[in-house]
PDB file of C-alpha atoms in Angstrom:
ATOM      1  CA  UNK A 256     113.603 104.162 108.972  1.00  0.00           C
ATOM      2  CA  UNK A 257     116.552 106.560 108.807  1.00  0.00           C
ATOM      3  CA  UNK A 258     116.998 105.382 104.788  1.00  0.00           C
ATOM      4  CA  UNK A 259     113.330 105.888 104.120  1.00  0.00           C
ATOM      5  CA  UNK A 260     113.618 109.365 105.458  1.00  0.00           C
ATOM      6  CA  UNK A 261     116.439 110.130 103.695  1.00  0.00           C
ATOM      7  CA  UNK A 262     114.549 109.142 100.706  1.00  0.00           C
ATOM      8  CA  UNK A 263     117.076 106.415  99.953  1.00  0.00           C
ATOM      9  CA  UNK A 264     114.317 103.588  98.370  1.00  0.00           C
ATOM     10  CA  UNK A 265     116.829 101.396  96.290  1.00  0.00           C
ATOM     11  CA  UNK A 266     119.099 101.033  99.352  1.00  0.00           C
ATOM     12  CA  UNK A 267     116.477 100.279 101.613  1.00  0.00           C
ATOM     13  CA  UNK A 268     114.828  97.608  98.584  1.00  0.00           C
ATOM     14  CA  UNK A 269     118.194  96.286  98.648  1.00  0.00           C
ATOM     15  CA  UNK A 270     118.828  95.752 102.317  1.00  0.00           C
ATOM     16  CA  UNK A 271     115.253  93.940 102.651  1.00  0.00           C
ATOM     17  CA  UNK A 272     116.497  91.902  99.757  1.00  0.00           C
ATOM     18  CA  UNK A 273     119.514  91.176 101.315  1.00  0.00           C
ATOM     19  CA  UNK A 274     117.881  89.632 104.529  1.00  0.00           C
ATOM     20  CA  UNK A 275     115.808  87.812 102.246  1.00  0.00           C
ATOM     21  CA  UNK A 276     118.534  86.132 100.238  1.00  0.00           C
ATOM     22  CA  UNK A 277     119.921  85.385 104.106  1.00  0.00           C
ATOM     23  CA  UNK A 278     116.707  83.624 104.919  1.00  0.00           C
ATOM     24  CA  UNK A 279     116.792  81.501 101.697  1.00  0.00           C
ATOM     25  CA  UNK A 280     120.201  80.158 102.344  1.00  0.00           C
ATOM     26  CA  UNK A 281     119.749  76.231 103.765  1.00  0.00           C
ATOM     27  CA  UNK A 282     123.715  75.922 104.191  1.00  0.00           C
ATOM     28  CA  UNK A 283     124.132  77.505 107.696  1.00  0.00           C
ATOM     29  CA  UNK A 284     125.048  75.197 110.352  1.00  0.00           C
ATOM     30  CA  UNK A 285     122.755  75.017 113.276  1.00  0.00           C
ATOM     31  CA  UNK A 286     124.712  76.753 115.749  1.00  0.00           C
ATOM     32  CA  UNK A 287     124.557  80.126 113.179  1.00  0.00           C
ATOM     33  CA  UNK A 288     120.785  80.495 114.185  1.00  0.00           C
ATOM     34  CA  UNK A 289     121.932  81.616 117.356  1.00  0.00           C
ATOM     35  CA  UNK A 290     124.830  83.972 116.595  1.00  0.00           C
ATOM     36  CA  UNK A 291     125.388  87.484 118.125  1.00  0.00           C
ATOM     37  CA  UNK A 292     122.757  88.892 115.793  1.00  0.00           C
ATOM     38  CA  UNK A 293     119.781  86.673 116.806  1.00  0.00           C
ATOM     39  CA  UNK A 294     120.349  88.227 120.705  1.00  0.00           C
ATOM     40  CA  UNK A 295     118.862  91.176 119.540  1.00  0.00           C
ATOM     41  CA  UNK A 296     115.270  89.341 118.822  1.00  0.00           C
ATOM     42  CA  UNK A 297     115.707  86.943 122.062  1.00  0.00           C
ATOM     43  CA  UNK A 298     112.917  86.395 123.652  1.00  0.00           C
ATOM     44  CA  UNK A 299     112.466  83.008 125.963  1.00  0.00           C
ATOM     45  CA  UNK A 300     108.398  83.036 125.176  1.00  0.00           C
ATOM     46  CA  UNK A 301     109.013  83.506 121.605  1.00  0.00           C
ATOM     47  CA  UNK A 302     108.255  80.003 119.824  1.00  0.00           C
ATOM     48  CA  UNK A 303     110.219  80.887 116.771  1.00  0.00           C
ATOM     49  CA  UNK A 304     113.792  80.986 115.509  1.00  0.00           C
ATOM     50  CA  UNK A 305     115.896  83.718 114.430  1.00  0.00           C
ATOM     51  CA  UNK A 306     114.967  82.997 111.103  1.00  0.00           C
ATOM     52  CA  UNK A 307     111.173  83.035 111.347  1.00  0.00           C
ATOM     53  CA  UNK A 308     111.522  85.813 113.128  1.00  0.00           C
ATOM     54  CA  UNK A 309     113.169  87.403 110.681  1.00  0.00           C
ATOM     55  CA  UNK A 310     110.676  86.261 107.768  1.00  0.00           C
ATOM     56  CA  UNK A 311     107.234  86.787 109.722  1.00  0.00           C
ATOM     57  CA  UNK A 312     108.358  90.430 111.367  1.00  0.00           C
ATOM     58  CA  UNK A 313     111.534  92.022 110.749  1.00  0.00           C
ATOM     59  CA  UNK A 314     110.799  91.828 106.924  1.00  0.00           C
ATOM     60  CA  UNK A 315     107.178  93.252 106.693  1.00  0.00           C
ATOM     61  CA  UNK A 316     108.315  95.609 109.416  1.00  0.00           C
ATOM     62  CA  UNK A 317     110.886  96.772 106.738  1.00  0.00           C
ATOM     63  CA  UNK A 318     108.430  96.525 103.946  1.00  0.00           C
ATOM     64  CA  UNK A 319     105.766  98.716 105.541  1.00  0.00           C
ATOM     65  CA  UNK A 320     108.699 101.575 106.196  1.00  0.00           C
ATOM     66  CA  UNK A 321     110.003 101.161 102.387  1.00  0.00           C
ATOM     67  CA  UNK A 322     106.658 101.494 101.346  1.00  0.00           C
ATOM     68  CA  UNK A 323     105.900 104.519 103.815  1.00  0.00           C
ATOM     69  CA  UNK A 324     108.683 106.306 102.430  1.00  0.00           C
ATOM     70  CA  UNK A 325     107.516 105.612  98.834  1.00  0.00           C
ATOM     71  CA  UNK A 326     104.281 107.345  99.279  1.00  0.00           C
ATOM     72  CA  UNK A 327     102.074 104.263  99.740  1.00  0.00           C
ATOM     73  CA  UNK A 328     100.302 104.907 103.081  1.00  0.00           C
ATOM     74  CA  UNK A 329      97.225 102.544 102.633  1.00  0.00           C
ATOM     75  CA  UNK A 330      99.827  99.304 101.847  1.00  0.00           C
ATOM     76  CA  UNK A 331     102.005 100.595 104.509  1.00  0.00           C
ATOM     77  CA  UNK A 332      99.604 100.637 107.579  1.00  0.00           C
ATOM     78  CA  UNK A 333      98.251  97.491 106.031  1.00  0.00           C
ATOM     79  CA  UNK A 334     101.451  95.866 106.898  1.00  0.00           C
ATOM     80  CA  UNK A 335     102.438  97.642 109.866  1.00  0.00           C
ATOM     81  CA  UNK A 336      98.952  97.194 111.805  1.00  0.00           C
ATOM     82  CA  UNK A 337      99.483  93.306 110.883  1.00  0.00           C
ATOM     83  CA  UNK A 338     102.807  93.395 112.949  1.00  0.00           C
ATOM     84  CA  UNK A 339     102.170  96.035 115.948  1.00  0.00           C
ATOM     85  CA  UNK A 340     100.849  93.292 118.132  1.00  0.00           C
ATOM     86  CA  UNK A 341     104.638  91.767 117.475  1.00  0.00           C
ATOM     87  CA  UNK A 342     106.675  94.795 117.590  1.00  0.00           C
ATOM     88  CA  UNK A 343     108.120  94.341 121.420  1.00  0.00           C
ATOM     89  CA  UNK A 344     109.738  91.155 119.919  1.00  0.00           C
ATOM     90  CA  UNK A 345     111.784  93.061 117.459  1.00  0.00           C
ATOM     91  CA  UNK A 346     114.143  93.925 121.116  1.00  0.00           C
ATOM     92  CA  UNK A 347     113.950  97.591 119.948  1.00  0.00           C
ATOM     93  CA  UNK A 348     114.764 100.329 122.202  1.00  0.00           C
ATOM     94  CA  UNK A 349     111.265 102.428 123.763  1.00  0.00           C
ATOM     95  CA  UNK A 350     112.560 105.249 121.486  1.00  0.00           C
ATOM     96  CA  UNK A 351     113.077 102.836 118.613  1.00  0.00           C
ATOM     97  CA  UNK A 352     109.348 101.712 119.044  1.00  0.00           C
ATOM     98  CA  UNK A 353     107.940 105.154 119.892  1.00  0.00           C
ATOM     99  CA  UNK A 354     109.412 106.254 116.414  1.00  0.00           C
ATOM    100  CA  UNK A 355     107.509 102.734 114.581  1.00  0.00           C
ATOM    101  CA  UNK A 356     104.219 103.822 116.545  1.00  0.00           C
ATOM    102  CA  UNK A 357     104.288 107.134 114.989  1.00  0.00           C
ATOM    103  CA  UNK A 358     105.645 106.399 111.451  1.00  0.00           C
ATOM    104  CA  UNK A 359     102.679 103.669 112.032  1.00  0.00           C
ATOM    105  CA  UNK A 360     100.231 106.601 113.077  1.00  0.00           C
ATOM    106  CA  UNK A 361     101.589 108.824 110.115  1.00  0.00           C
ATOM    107  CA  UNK A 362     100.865 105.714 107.545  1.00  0.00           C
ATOM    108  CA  UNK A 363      97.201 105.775 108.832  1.00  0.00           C
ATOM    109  CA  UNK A 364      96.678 109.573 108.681  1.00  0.00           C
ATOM    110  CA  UNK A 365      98.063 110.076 105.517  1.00  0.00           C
ATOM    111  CA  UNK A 366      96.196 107.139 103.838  1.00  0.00           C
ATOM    112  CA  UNK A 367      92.823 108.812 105.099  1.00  0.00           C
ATOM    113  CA  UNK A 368      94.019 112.060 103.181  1.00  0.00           C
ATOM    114  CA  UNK A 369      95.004 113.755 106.417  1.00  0.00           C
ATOM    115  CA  UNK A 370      97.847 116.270 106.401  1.00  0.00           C
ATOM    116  CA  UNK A 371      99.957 115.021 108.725  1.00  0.00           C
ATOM    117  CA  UNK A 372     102.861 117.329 108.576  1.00  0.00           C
ATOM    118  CA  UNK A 373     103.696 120.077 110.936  1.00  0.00           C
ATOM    119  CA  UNK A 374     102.534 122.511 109.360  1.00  0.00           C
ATOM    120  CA  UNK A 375      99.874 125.701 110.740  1.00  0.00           C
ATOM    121  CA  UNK A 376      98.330 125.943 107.263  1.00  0.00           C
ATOM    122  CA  UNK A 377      94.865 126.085 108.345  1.00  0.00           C
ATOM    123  CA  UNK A 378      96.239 129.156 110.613  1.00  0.00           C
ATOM    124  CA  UNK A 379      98.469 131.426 109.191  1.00  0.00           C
ATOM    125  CA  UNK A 380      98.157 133.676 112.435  1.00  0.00           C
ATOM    126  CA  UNK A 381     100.095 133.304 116.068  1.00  0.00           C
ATOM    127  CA  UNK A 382      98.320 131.777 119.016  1.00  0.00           C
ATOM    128  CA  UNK A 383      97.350 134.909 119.853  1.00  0.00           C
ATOM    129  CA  UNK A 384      95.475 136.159 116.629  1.00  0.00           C
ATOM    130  CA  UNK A 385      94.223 132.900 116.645  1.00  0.00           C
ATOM    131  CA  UNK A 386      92.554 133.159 119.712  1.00  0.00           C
ATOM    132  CA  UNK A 387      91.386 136.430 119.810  1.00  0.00           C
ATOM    133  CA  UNK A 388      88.277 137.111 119.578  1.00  0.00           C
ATOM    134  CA  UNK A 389      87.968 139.559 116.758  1.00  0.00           C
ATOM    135  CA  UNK A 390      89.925 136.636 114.603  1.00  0.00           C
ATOM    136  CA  UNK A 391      89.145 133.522 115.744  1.00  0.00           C
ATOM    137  CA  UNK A 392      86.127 132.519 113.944  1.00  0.00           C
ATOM    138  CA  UNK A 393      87.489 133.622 110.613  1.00  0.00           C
ATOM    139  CA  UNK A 394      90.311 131.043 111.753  1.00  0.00           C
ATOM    140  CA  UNK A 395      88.340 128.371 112.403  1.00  0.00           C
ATOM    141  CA  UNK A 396      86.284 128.740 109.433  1.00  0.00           C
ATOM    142  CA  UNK A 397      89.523 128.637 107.005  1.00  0.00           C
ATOM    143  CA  UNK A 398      90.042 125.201 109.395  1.00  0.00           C
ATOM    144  CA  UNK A 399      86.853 124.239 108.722  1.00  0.00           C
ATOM    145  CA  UNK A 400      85.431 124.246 112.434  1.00  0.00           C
ATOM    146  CA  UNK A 401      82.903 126.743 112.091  1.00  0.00           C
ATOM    147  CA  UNK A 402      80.031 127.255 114.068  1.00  0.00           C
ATOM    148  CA  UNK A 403      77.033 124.877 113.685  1.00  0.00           C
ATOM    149  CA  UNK A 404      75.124 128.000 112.159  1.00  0.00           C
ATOM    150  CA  UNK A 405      77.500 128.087 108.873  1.00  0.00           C
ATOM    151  CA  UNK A 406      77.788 125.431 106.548  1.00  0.00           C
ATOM    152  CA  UNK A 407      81.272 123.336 107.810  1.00  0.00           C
ATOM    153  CA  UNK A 408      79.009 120.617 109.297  1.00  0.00           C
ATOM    154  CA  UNK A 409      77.904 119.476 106.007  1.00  0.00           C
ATOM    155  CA  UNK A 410      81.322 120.378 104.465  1.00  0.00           C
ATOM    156  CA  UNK A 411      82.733 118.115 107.265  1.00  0.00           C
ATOM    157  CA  UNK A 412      79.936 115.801 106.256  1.00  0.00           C
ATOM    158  CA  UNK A 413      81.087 115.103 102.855  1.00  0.00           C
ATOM    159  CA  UNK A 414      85.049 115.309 103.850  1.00  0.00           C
ATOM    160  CA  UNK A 415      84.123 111.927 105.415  1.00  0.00           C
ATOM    161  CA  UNK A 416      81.423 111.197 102.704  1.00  0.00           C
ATOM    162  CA  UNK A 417      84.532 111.177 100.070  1.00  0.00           C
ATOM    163  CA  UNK A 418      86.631 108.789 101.443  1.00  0.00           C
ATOM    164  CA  UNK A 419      86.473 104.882 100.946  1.00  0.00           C
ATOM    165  CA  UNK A 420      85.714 102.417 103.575  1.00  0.00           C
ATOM    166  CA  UNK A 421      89.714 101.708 103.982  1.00  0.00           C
ATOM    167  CA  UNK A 422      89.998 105.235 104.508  1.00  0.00           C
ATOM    168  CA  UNK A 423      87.532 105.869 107.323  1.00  0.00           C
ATOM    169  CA  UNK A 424      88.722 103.042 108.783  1.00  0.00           C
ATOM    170  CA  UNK A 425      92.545 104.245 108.733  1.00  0.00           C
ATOM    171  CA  UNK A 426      91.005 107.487 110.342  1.00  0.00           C
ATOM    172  CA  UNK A 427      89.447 106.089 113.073  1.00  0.00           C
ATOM    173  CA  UNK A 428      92.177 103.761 113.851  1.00  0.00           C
ATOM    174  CA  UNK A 429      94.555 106.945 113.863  1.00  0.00           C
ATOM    175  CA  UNK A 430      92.088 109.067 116.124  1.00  0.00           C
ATOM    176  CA  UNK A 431      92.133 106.128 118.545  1.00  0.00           C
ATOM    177  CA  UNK A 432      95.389 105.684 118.722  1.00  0.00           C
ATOM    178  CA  UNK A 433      96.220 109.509 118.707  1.00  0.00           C
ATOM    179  CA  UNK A 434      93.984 109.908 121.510  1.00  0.00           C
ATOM    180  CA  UNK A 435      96.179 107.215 123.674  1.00  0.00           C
ATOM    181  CA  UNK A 436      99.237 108.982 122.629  1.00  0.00           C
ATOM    182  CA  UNK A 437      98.700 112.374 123.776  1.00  0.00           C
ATOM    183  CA  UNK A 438      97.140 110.747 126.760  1.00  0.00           C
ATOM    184  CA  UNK A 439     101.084 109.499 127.534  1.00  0.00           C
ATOM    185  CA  UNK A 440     102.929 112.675 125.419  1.00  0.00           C
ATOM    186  CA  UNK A 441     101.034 115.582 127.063  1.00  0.00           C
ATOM    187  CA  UNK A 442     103.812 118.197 126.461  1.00  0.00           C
ATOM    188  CA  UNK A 443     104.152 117.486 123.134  1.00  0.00           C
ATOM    189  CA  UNK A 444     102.521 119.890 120.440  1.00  0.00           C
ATOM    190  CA  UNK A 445     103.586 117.865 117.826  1.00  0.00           C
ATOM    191  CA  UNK A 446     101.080 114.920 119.041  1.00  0.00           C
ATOM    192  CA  UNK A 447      98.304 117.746 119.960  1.00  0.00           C
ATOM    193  CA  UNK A 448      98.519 119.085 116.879  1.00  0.00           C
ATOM    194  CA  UNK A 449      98.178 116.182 114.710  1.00  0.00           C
ATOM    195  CA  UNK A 450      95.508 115.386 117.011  1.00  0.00           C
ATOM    196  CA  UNK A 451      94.195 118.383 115.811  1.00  0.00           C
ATOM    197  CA  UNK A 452      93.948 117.758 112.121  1.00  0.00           C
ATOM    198  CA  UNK A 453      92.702 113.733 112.888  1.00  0.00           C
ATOM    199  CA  UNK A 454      89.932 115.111 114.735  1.00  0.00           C
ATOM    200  CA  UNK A 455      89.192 118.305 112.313  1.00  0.00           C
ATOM    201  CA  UNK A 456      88.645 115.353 109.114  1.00  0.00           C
ATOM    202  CA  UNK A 457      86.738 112.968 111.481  1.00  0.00           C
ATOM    203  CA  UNK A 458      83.976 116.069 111.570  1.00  0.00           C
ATOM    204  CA  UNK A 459      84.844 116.429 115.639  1.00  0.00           C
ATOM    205  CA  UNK A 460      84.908 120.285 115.805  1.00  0.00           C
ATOM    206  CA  UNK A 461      84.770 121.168 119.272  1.00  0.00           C
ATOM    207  CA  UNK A 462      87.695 117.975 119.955  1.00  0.00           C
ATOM    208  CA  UNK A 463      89.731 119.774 116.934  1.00  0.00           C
ATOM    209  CA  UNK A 464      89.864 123.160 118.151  1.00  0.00           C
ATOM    210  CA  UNK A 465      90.763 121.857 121.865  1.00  0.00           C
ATOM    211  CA  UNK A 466      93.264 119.886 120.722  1.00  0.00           C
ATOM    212  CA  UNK A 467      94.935 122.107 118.268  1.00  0.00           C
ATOM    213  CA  UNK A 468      94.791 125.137 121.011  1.00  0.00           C
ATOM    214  CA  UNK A 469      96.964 123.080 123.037  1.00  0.00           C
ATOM    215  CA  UNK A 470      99.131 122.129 120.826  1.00  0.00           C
ATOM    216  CA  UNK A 471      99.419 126.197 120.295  1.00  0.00           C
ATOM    217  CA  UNK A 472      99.737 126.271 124.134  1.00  0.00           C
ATOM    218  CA  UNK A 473     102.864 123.943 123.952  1.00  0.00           C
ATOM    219  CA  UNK A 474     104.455 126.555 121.720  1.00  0.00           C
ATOM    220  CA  UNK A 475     103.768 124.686 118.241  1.00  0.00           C
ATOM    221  CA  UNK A 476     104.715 126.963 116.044  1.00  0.00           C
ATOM    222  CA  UNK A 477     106.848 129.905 117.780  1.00  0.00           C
ATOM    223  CA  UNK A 478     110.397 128.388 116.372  1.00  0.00           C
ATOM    224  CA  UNK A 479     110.189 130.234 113.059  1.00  0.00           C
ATOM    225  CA  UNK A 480     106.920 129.830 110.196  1.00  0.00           C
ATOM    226  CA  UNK A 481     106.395 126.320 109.196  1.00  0.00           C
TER     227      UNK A 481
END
């Protein structure tokens, strides 16, 4: 993960091709299958072997991160929603799998087309601007969660319209698992406000402008302009 983010591709292609040339090699003794390494994957109600392990998990784990950090969301939650239901086998640390859950989430948002960044761009103002009343429905209307008397509806309408069958179903697999995260991260404005923008491309207005007030709430925002 930390290469990917770093934008370092070729070493990251080269350390998944490195544990693949490890796997191919039929000249380790027996008792090398259970070497210090192989601890960290231990698990006693795991049927398979360090290697397997290795070839059935640890690799498409990798795989799905390389090809995260090379732009291609829709492979990369492909991979990674293959694997989640194996991910506590990888012996990561909760912070370790907290981070895959929400590079995972990222994969699925940004494969939908959502812009799953940080960033306030769909309000340029401070919380309170935002929520005032003299400014907040020109806000909302620049996020597209207008009132059901303008035309947003049908502009949220063909938002969803517009994207593939892959894509809507990224979306609603990112909404449902965003909605169980900030559910266990309730102080966190990050979550709330990528919440925010799941929601606001799903066509849920009134869920959108909840969520995205709280993440303002949180302080999202007030550490300099994104």
């Amino acid at each position: 993960m930390a290469m990917a983010g770093a934008g370092r591709n070729d070493d990251l292609s080269e350390f998944i091709s490195a544990l693949e040339r490890y796997c191919q090699e039929d000249n380790q003794e027996p008792e090398e299958e259970i070497s210090a390494p192989s601890i960290w994957f231990s698990n006693r109600n795991d049927s398979l072997n360090h290697i397997e392990r290795i070839e059935k998990l640890v690799l498409p784990v990798c795989e799905g991160i390389r090809l995260y950090g090379s732009g291609d969301y829709m492979k990369a939650a492909k991979i990674l929603l293959g694997t989640r239901p194996s991910w506590h086998k990888l012996g990561l640390s909760n912070t370790h799998l907290d981070t895959l859950e929400l590079t995972f989430i990222h994969a699925l948002a940004r494969g939908a087309g959502v812009a799953a960044d940080d960033s306030l761009s769909f309000s340029e103002n401070r919380e309170n601007q935002f929520l005032s009343f003299g400014g907040l429905r020109n806000q909302l209307n620049a996020f597209g969660l207008g009132s059901p008397d303008n035309e947003v509806p049908n502009e949220n309408s063909s938002r969803l319209s517009s994207r593939s069958p892959p894509q809507l179903l990224n979306l609603a697999l990112a909404r449902a698992m965003m909605s169980d995260r900030v559910s266990r991260r309730k102080l966190c404005p990050q979550s709330h406000l990528l919440y925010a923008k799941i929601l606001h491309d799903a066509g849920a207005r009134d869920q959108a402008i909840a969520a995205y007030r709280k993440a303002l709430d949180l302080g999202m925002g007030q550490g300099g302009k994104f």
